[in-house]
Amino acid sequence: MLPFLHIKLVGQDGWGVTYSSTEICALKGSTVNMSCTYRYPPTVQRVENRFWFRTVVKENYTDLKTDPEYSGRVQYNCVNNICILRITDLRESDSAEYKFRFITDQEGGKHSGLSGVTLSVTESPSAEIVEGSSVTLTCSSDANPAANYTWYKKNGDADLYPLSKEPQLVFSSIQSSDSGEYYCTAENKLWGKMSKYIYINVTYAPRLPSVSVSPSAEIVEGSSVTLTCSSDANPAAKYTWYKKNGDPDLQPLSKEPQLVFSSIQSSDSGEYYCTAENELGRRTSKYIYVNVTYAPKLPSVSVSPSAEIVEGSSVTLTCSSDANPAAKYTWYKEEQKLLQSPEGSYYLTSISSEDGGNYSCKAQNQHGQTSSSVDSDL
């Protein structure tokens, strides 16, 4: 808080009231002290009464101690012509001008300050500041002549550029990038002072979450895989992971930023997404596709037609295997290679007794191979 310069308002003939501050800004719910010194001529024998009062529309002289609005919240401490007013549990309705008045035993000895103390009660700056809202920082200092104000943001740059040369620094739509420490300076031709830092913490809903998979290379069945969800948010977001499966009543897979597969399986292939949520909002990420590769499973082989095979007819041997990437197939007869193709079918157009025997099929990709056999009984 900026220090106040001392201002004297001295009346004629030795009468007068001096206020240590003529403008005070205070926070709602806090306590404020207002101080004054009062003077009177030496001919005065006794001060009969002294009190603080509040001016609203027109000056009145109701002692604050008797004002129901201030019941239990006002204290005076008056010693040696100095009188301090303390108001506790400040309310926004307490914003007003306050004056001190004293009454003596001398005829006409009723005096109050020509001006008073203006009190401004505002909401605490510790209240949550939400991105997009309007925020005003106010710098004030009691000075004569009046002070010139300048606002800065603390950023470690020795050549700081002022943000404003007005008493108020206004953010009409404050952004997360505006978070940080601010301070102001008050200067007149006699002196200059710098305020303490005030920290502005701008809260905001999560940004669009980003998702990543580790390792980023090919995912092989049985390996360890981690999906990570991250979102810029203030306060920090909470995360939930889901797998896209068309079920409207999706059950979360994890409520952590990471979804971990210690030994991923082919059944884990699919599209995944996450949500990031705080009290200000919720965002859903784009889908990330997890493609689990694996060696061919045991091939299934079949003969068509499946009924009795007649010499001279056509016969098709078919081999298929679940694999990722797709398998390549090789047909053998009694260990002799017949055909290699991605389709897995071998055709006998006019079968004869010489075609009888044991046939086998091998399915293979870069992760492994496996075989199955079939007997052709001609």
Tab-separated table of C-alpha atoms in Angstrom:
chain	number	residue	atom	x	y	z
A	1	MET	CA	0.000	0.000	0.000
A	2	LEU	CA	1.319	3.433	-0.882
A	3	PRO	CA	2.342	5.721	2.009
A	4	PHE	CA	0.207	8.789	2.547
A	5	LEU	CA	1.567	12.319	2.689
A	6	HIS	CA	0.389	14.475	5.598
A	7	ILE	CA	-2.160	17.176	4.705
A	8	LYS	CA	-3.062	20.018	7.094
A	9	LEU	CA	-6.284	21.965	6.997
A	10	VAL	CA	-5.871	24.720	9.604
A	11	GLY	CA	-8.830	26.961	10.442
A	12	GLN	CA	-8.772	30.570	11.466
A	13	ASP	CA	-8.137	31.809	15.019
A	14	GLY	CA	-6.464	28.575	16.095
A	15	TRP	CA	-9.423	26.340	15.327
A	16	GLY	CA	-8.925	23.397	12.997
A	17	VAL	CA	-8.852	19.679	12.219
A	18	THR	CA	-5.973	17.904	10.502
A	19	TYR	CA	-6.600	14.544	8.814
A	20	SER	CA	-3.631	12.220	8.314
A	21	SER	CA	-5.325	10.815	5.194
A	22	THR	CA	-8.101	12.240	3.071
A	23	GLU	CA	-8.627	9.182	0.832
A	24	ILE	CA	-8.587	5.568	1.979
A	25	CYS	CA	-9.263	2.401	-0.013
A	26	ALA	CA	-10.083	-0.678	2.051
A	27	LEU	CA	-11.321	-4.208	1.470
A	28	LYS	CA	-14.757	-5.475	2.326
A	29	GLY	CA	-14.691	-7.285	5.668
A	30	SER	CA	-11.460	-5.644	6.803
A	31	THR	CA	-10.761	-3.008	9.478
A	32	VAL	CA	-9.812	0.617	8.808
A	33	ASN	CA	-8.378	3.368	11.004
A	34	MET	CA	-8.930	7.100	10.373
A	35	SER	CA	-6.843	9.571	12.330
A	36	CYS	CA	-7.138	13.313	12.950
A	37	THR	CA	-5.643	16.007	15.142
A	38	TYR	CA	-7.872	18.845	16.353
A	39	ARG	CA	-6.836	22.332	17.533
A	40	TYR	CA	-8.503	25.097	19.508
A	41	PRO	CA	-7.410	28.425	21.060
A	42	PRO	CA	-5.847	28.459	24.533
A	43	THR	CA	-8.893	30.355	25.853
A	44	VAL	CA	-10.896	27.100	25.654
A	45	GLN	CA	-11.162	25.500	29.086
A	46	ARG	CA	-12.790	22.208	28.243
A	47	VAL	CA	-13.786	19.986	25.278
A	48	GLU	CA	-17.308	18.851	26.072
A	49	ASN	CA	-17.795	16.363	23.259
A	50	ARG	CA	-15.935	14.917	20.308
A	51	PHE	CA	-17.100	12.393	17.754
A	52	TRP	CA	-16.901	11.188	14.172
A	53	PHE	CA	-19.879	11.459	11.824
A	54	ARG	CA	-20.713	10.534	8.277
A	55	THR	CA	-21.833	12.867	5.522
A	56	VAL	CA	-24.058	11.388	2.849
A	57	VAL	CA	-26.205	13.915	0.945
A	58	LYS	CA	-25.990	16.854	3.293
A	59	GLU	CA	-23.861	17.310	6.365
A	60	ASN	CA	-25.303	15.945	9.580
A	61	TYR	CA	-23.818	15.474	13.009
A	62	THR	CA	-24.957	12.015	14.086
A	63	ASP	CA	-22.299	10.340	16.209
A	64	LEU	CA	-21.279	7.086	14.492
A	65	LYS	CA	-21.488	5.326	17.858
A	66	THR	CA	-25.230	5.986	17.909
A	67	ASP	CA	-25.794	5.081	14.254
A	68	PRO	CA	-27.526	1.652	14.040
A	69	GLU	CA	-25.639	0.832	10.832
A	70	TYR	CA	-22.352	0.915	12.755
A	71	SER	CA	-23.563	-0.786	15.914
A	72	GLY	CA	-20.725	-2.791	17.466
A	73	ARG	CA	-18.329	-1.855	14.653
A	74	VAL	CA	-17.051	1.576	15.772
A	75	GLN	CA	-14.387	2.484	18.338
A	76	TYR	CA	-12.763	5.839	19.245
A	77	ASN	CA	-9.325	6.274	20.743
A	78	CYS	CA	-8.770	9.951	21.585
A	79	VAL	CA	-5.593	11.047	23.412
A	80	ASN	CA	-3.870	14.472	23.491
A	81	ASN	CA	-5.976	16.068	20.764
A	82	ILE	CA	-5.539	13.045	18.493
A	83	CYS	CA	-8.629	10.988	17.777
A	84	ILE	CA	-8.568	7.684	15.890
A	85	LEU	CA	-11.721	6.141	14.452
A	86	ARG	CA	-11.715	2.373	13.912
A	87	ILE	CA	-14.414	0.669	11.812
A	88	THR	CA	-14.423	-3.138	11.711
A	89	ASP	CA	-16.133	-5.605	9.361
A	90	LEU	CA	-16.280	-3.078	6.540
A	91	ARG	CA	-19.251	-3.150	4.166
A	92	GLU	CA	-19.626	-1.665	0.723
A	93	SER	CA	-22.310	0.628	2.194
A	94	ASP	CA	-19.580	2.150	4.414
A	95	SER	CA	-18.160	3.962	1.371
A	96	ALA	CA	-18.682	7.646	2.243
A	97	GLU	CA	-17.020	10.796	3.548
A	98	TYR	CA	-16.284	10.893	7.287
A	99	LYS	CA	-15.594	13.979	9.431
A	100	PHE	CA	-14.563	14.699	12.971
A	101	ARG	CA	-16.376	17.269	15.154
A	102	PHE	CA	-15.553	18.640	18.572
A	103	ILE	CA	-17.574	20.898	20.872
A	104	THR	CA	-16.027	23.121	23.565
A	105	ASP	CA	-17.299	25.186	26.488
A	106	GLN	CA	-16.537	28.389	24.594
A	107	GLU	CA	-19.395	30.133	22.826
A	108	GLY	CA	-19.468	29.090	19.198
A	109	GLY	CA	-16.995	26.326	19.906
A	110	LYS	CA	-18.431	23.741	17.532
A	111	HIS	CA	-15.990	22.791	14.810
A	112	SER	CA	-15.359	20.076	12.232
A	113	GLY	CA	-12.876	19.700	9.389
A	114	LEU	CA	-13.444	21.668	6.208
A	115	SER	CA	-13.061	18.376	4.379
A	116	GLY	CA	-13.147	14.821	5.639
A	117	VAL	CA	-11.843	11.359	4.881
A	118	THR	CA	-13.285	9.611	1.863
A	119	LEU	CA	-13.478	5.856	2.376
A	120	SER	CA	-13.889	3.468	-0.571
A	121	VAL	CA	-14.768	-0.110	0.315
A	122	THR	CA	-14.225	-2.673	-2.439
A	123	GLU	CA	-14.380	-6.432	-2.826
A	124	SER	CA	-11.244	-8.302	-1.890
A	125	PRO	CA	-8.767	-8.688	-4.747
A	126	SER	CA	-8.286	-12.269	-3.582
A	127	ALA	CA	-11.708	-13.105	-5.017
A	128	GLU	CA	-11.548	-15.379	-8.033
A	129	ILE	CA	-10.801	-13.606	-11.291
A	130	VAL	CA	-12.265	-15.507	-14.242
A	131	GLU	CA	-10.907	-15.158	-17.747
A	132	GLY	CA	-13.033	-12.845	-19.859
A	133	SER	CA	-14.287	-10.812	-16.903
A	134	SER	CA	-13.707	-7.098	-16.374
A	135	VAL	CA	-11.018	-6.295	-13.802
A	136	THR	CA	-9.805	-2.911	-12.584
A	137	LEU	CA	-6.664	-2.236	-10.565
A	138	THR	CA	-6.746	1.092	-8.737
A	139	CYS	CA	-3.743	3.005	-7.458
A	140	SER	CA	-4.301	5.766	-4.900
A	141	SER	CA	-2.040	7.940	-2.796
A	142	ASP	CA	-2.718	10.907	-0.549
A	143	ALA	CA	-0.508	13.680	-1.933
A	144	ASN	CA	-0.379	17.450	-2.350
A	145	PRO	CA	0.065	18.380	-5.142
A	146	ALA	CA	-1.923	15.496	-6.616
A	147	ALA	CA	0.115	12.487	-7.699
A	148	ASN	CA	0.658	11.204	-11.215
A	149	TYR	CA	0.231	7.429	-11.507
A	150	THR	CA	1.897	4.772	-13.656
A	151	TRP	CA	1.150	1.039	-13.811
A	152	TYR	CA	3.677	-1.717	-14.554
A	153	LYS	CA	3.785	-5.501	-14.753
A	154	LYS	CA	6.711	-7.221	-13.084
A	155	ASN	CA	8.553	-9.251	-15.694
A	156	GLY	CA	12.229	-8.955	-14.867
A	157	ASP	CA	12.882	-6.558	-17.756
A	158	ALA	CA	14.997	-3.614	-16.692
A	159	ASP	CA	13.458	-1.456	-19.420
A	160	LEU	CA	9.838	-1.808	-18.346
A	161	TYR	CA	7.171	-0.173	-20.431
A	162	PRO	CA	4.244	1.373	-18.568
A	163	LEU	CA	0.859	-0.241	-19.030
A	164	SER	CA	-1.105	2.834	-18.042
A	165	LYS	CA	-0.523	6.375	-16.856
A	166	GLU	CA	-3.914	6.583	-15.186
A	167	PRO	CA	-4.904	5.792	-11.582
A	168	GLN	CA	-6.755	2.742	-12.890
A	169	LEU	CA	-5.478	-0.150	-14.986
A	170	VAL	CA	-8.521	-1.640	-16.709
A	171	PHE	CA	-8.818	-5.105	-18.260
A	172	SER	CA	-12.121	-5.135	-20.138
A	173	SER	CA	-11.741	-8.865	-20.858
A	174	ILE	CA	-8.876	-10.260	-18.832
A	175	GLN	CA	-6.928	-13.204	-20.277
A	176	SER	CA	-4.817	-15.970	-18.763
A	177	SER	CA	-1.713	-14.268	-20.152
A	178	ASP	CA	-2.512	-11.291	-17.894
A	179	SER	CA	-1.735	-13.337	-14.765
A	180	GLY	CA	1.238	-11.962	-12.884
A	181	GLU	CA	2.449	-9.316	-10.454
A	182	TYR	CA	1.596	-5.659	-10.954
A	183	TYR	CA	2.624	-2.470	-9.210
A	184	CYS	CA	2.109	1.257	-9.542
A	185	THR	CA	4.067	4.384	-8.828
A	186	ALA	CA	2.766	7.707	-7.499
A	187	GLU	CA	4.802	10.819	-8.155
A	188	ASN	CA	4.525	14.554	-7.725
A	189	LYS	CA	7.162	17.276	-7.848
A	190	LEU	CA	8.075	16.618	-4.226
A	191	TRP	CA	8.364	12.861	-4.039
A	192	GLY	CA	7.723	9.505	-5.686
A	193	LYS	CA	6.759	6.135	-4.231
A	194	MET	CA	6.239	2.604	-5.517
A	195	SER	CA	3.441	0.332	-4.299
A	196	LYS	CA	3.765	-3.246	-3.150
A	197	TYR	CA	3.169	-5.955	-5.749
A	198	ILE	CA	-0.352	-7.270	-6.279
A	199	TYR	CA	-0.701	-10.734	-7.776
A	200	ILE	CA	-3.427	-11.332	-10.344
A	201	ASN	CA	-4.385	-14.983	-10.751
A	202	VAL	CA	-6.675	-15.435	-13.761
A	203	THR	CA	-8.655	-18.668	-13.657
A	204	TYR	CA	-10.000	-20.344	-16.786
A	205	ALA	CA	-11.664	-23.492	-18.071
A	206	PRO	CA	-9.515	-26.255	-19.605
A	207	ARG	CA	-8.227	-25.714	-23.125
A	208	LEU	CA	-8.742	-28.457	-25.725
A	209	PRO	CA	-6.858	-31.445	-24.266
A	210	SER	CA	-3.957	-32.899	-26.214
A	211	VAL	CA	-3.416	-36.657	-26.229
A	212	SER	CA	-0.252	-38.605	-26.926
A	213	VAL	CA	0.865	-42.240	-26.981
A	214	SER	CA	4.182	-43.641	-25.799
A	215	PRO	CA	6.013	-45.277	-27.416
A	216	SER	CA	5.149	-43.345	-30.553
A	217	ALA	CA	6.583	-46.107	-32.770
A	218	GLU	CA	4.767	-49.307	-33.722
A	219	ILE	CA	2.802	-50.812	-30.830
A	220	VAL	CA	3.389	-54.543	-30.487
A	221	GLU	CA	1.118	-56.867	-28.525
A	222	GLY	CA	2.482	-57.568	-25.053
A	223	SER	CA	4.406	-54.303	-24.791
A	224	SER	CA	3.821	-51.498	-22.289
A	225	VAL	CA	1.887	-48.507	-23.670
A	226	THR	CA	0.917	-45.212	-22.010
A	227	LEU	CA	-1.675	-42.704	-23.230
A	228	THR	CA	-1.278	-39.198	-21.779
A	229	CYS	CA	-3.888	-36.434	-21.591
A	230	SER	CA	-2.906	-32.836	-20.853
A	231	SER	CA	-4.727	-29.520	-20.845
A	232	ASP	CA	-3.813	-25.974	-19.845
A	233	ALA	CA	-6.266	-25.001	-17.091
A	234	ASN	CA	-6.448	-22.907	-13.911
A	235	PRO	CA	-7.205	-24.396	-11.482
A	236	ALA	CA	-5.602	-27.630	-12.670
A	237	ALA	CA	-7.883	-29.987	-14.566
A	238	LYS	CA	-9.015	-33.450	-13.539
A	239	TYR	CA	-8.791	-36.074	-16.277
A	240	THR	CA	-10.903	-39.058	-17.333
A	241	TRP	CA	-10.151	-41.636	-20.054
A	242	TYR	CA	-12.720	-43.442	-22.240
A	243	LYS	CA	-12.731	-45.881	-25.164
A	244	LYS	CA	-15.070	-45.165	-28.047
A	245	ASN	CA	-17.457	-48.080	-28.370
A	246	GLY	CA	-20.869	-46.603	-29.168
A	247	ASP	CA	-22.169	-47.170	-25.632
A	248	PRO	CA	-23.922	-44.013	-24.350
A	249	ASP	CA	-23.274	-45.093	-20.768
A	250	LEU	CA	-19.508	-45.192	-21.075
A	251	GLN	CA	-17.536	-46.339	-18.083
A	252	PRO	CA	-14.290	-44.469	-17.503
A	253	LEU	CA	-11.089	-46.470	-17.937
A	254	SER	CA	-9.027	-44.163	-15.753
A	255	LYS	CA	-9.399	-40.962	-13.749
A	256	GLU	CA	-5.724	-40.098	-14.029
A	257	PRO	CA	-3.855	-38.044	-16.642
A	258	GLN	CA	-2.345	-41.320	-17.928
A	259	LEU	CA	-3.981	-44.521	-19.154
A	260	VAL	CA	-1.417	-47.328	-18.794
A	261	PHE	CA	-1.439	-50.744	-20.516
A	262	SER	CA	1.274	-52.852	-18.858
A	263	SER	CA	0.844	-55.624	-21.480
A	264	ILE	CA	-1.354	-54.385	-24.305
A	265	GLN	CA	-3.473	-56.909	-26.221
A	266	SER	CA	-4.940	-56.963	-29.708
A	267	SER	CA	-8.388	-56.445	-28.150
A	268	ASP	CA	-7.170	-53.073	-26.866
A	269	SER	CA	-6.974	-51.684	-30.403
A	270	GLY	CA	-9.443	-48.853	-30.962
A	271	GLU	CA	-10.142	-45.156	-30.503
A	272	TYR	CA	-9.604	-43.475	-27.150
A	273	TYR	CA	-10.330	-39.988	-25.831
A	274	CYS	CA	-10.070	-38.053	-22.589
A	275	THR	CA	-11.871	-35.206	-20.848
A	276	ALA	CA	-10.319	-32.373	-18.842
A	277	GLU	CA	-12.533	-30.677	-16.258
A	278	ASN	CA	-12.389	-28.041	-13.533
A	279	GLU	CA	-15.095	-25.941	-11.853
A	280	LEU	CA	-15.134	-23.541	-14.797
A	281	GLY	CA	-15.738	-26.006	-17.598
A	282	ARG	CA	-15.123	-29.336	-19.338
A	283	ARG	CA	-13.434	-30.119	-22.661
A	284	THR	CA	-13.159	-33.348	-24.637
A	285	SER	CA	-10.093	-34.292	-26.644
A	286	LYS	CA	-9.953	-35.564	-30.204
A	287	TYR	CA	-9.809	-39.315	-30.703
A	288	ILE	CA	-6.470	-41.109	-30.756
A	289	TYR	CA	-6.299	-44.470	-32.528
A	290	VAL	CA	-4.293	-47.239	-30.904
A	291	ASN	CA	-3.222	-49.873	-33.451
A	292	VAL	CA	-1.846	-53.001	-31.742
A	293	THR	CA	0.222	-55.158	-34.080
A	294	TYR	CA	0.741	-58.895	-33.496
A	295	ALA	CA	1.983	-62.104	-35.072
A	296	PRO	CA	-0.473	-64.338	-36.956
A	297	LYS	CA	-2.734	-66.511	-34.866
A	298	LEU	CA	-3.010	-70.253	-35.717
A	299	PRO	CA	-4.372	-70.379	-39.295
A	300	SER	CA	-7.642	-72.074	-40.099
A	301	VAL	CA	-7.672	-74.147	-43.295
A	302	SER	CA	-10.587	-75.444	-45.297
A	303	VAL	CA	-11.311	-77.448	-48.453
A	304	SER	CA	-14.070	-76.564	-50.907
A	305	PRO	CA	-16.148	-78.388	-51.801
A	306	SER	CA	-16.257	-80.073	-48.442
A	307	ALA	CA	-18.100	-83.113	-49.819
A	308	GLU	CA	-16.446	-86.082	-51.558
A	309	ILE	CA	-13.815	-84.900	-54.040
A	310	VAL	CA	-14.211	-86.450	-57.503
A	311	GLU	CA	-11.288	-86.795	-59.888
A	312	GLY	CA	-11.386	-84.064	-62.555
A	313	SER	CA	-13.263	-81.552	-60.389
A	314	SER	CA	-11.982	-78.209	-59.117
A	315	VAL	CA	-10.874	-77.865	-55.488
A	316	THR	CA	-9.960	-74.764	-53.486
A	317	LEU	CA	-7.758	-74.848	-50.394
A	318	THR	CA	-8.242	-71.763	-48.191
A	319	CYS	CA	-6.023	-70.505	-45.382
A	320	SER	CA	-6.857	-67.571	-43.075
A	321	SER	CA	-5.256	-66.136	-39.959
A	322	ASP	CA	-5.916	-63.183	-37.644
A	323	ALA	CA	-2.834	-60.961	-37.866
A	324	ASN	CA	-1.804	-57.304	-37.771
A	325	PRO	CA	-0.413	-56.363	-40.188
A	326	ALA	CA	-2.144	-58.821	-42.513
A	327	ALA	CA	-0.316	-62.089	-43.038
A	328	LYS	CA	1.170	-63.433	-46.225
A	329	TYR	CA	0.355	-67.069	-46.927
A	330	THR	CA	2.450	-69.888	-48.349
A	331	TRP	CA	1.050	-73.295	-49.355
A	332	TYR	CA	3.137	-76.474	-49.248
A	333	LYS	CA	2.607	-80.080	-50.326
A	334	GLU	CA	4.746	-82.558	-48.489
A	335	GLU	CA	7.266	-79.783	-47.664
A	336	GLN	CA	7.326	-78.629	-51.297
A	337	LYS	CA	6.434	-74.962	-51.781
A	338	LEU	CA	3.443	-74.464	-54.060
A	339	LEU	CA	2.357	-70.849	-53.841
A	340	GLN	CA	2.920	-67.641	-51.863
A	341	SER	CA	0.230	-64.951	-51.931
A	342	PRO	CA	-1.615	-62.501	-49.673
A	343	GLU	CA	-4.971	-64.120	-50.450
A	344	GLY	CA	-4.329	-67.495	-48.805
A	345	SER	CA	-6.138	-69.628	-51.432
A	346	TYR	CA	-4.673	-72.425	-53.593
A	347	TYR	CA	-6.660	-73.716	-56.597
A	348	LEU	CA	-6.630	-77.223	-58.117
A	349	THR	CA	-8.542	-76.939	-61.429
A	350	SER	CA	-8.688	-80.596	-62.528
A	351	ILE	CA	-7.741	-82.750	-59.608
A	352	SER	CA	-6.222	-86.194	-60.077
A	353	SER	CA	-4.950	-88.951	-57.835
A	354	GLU	CA	-1.496	-87.448	-58.068
A	355	ASP	CA	-2.806	-84.382	-56.161
A	356	GLY	CA	-3.606	-86.375	-53.060
A	357	GLY	CA	-1.481	-85.883	-49.956
A	358	ASN	CA	-0.783	-83.576	-47.011
A	359	TYR	CA	-1.063	-79.851	-47.576
A	360	SER	CA	0.041	-77.170	-45.136
A	361	CYS	CA	-0.350	-73.393	-44.943
A	362	LYS	CA	2.051	-70.943	-43.290
A	363	ALA	CA	0.867	-67.456	-42.209
A	364	GLN	CA	3.630	-64.914	-41.666
A	365	ASN	CA	4.210	-61.196	-40.964
A	366	GLN	CA	7.139	-59.269	-39.441
A	367	HIS	CA	6.160	-60.343	-35.920
A	368	GLY	CA	6.143	-64.099	-36.486
A	369	GLN	CA	4.724	-67.102	-38.320
A	370	THR	CA	2.535	-70.152	-37.679
A	371	SER	CA	1.262	-73.124	-39.727
A	372	SER	CA	-1.717	-75.460	-40.119
A	373	SER	CA	-2.182	-78.537	-42.349
A	374	VAL	CA	-4.973	-80.414	-44.146
A	375	ASP	CA	-5.147	-83.872	-45.738
A	376	SER	CA	-6.559	-84.241	-49.230
A	377	ASP	CA	-7.924	-87.738	-49.587
A	378	LEU	CA	-8.350	-88.550	-53.309
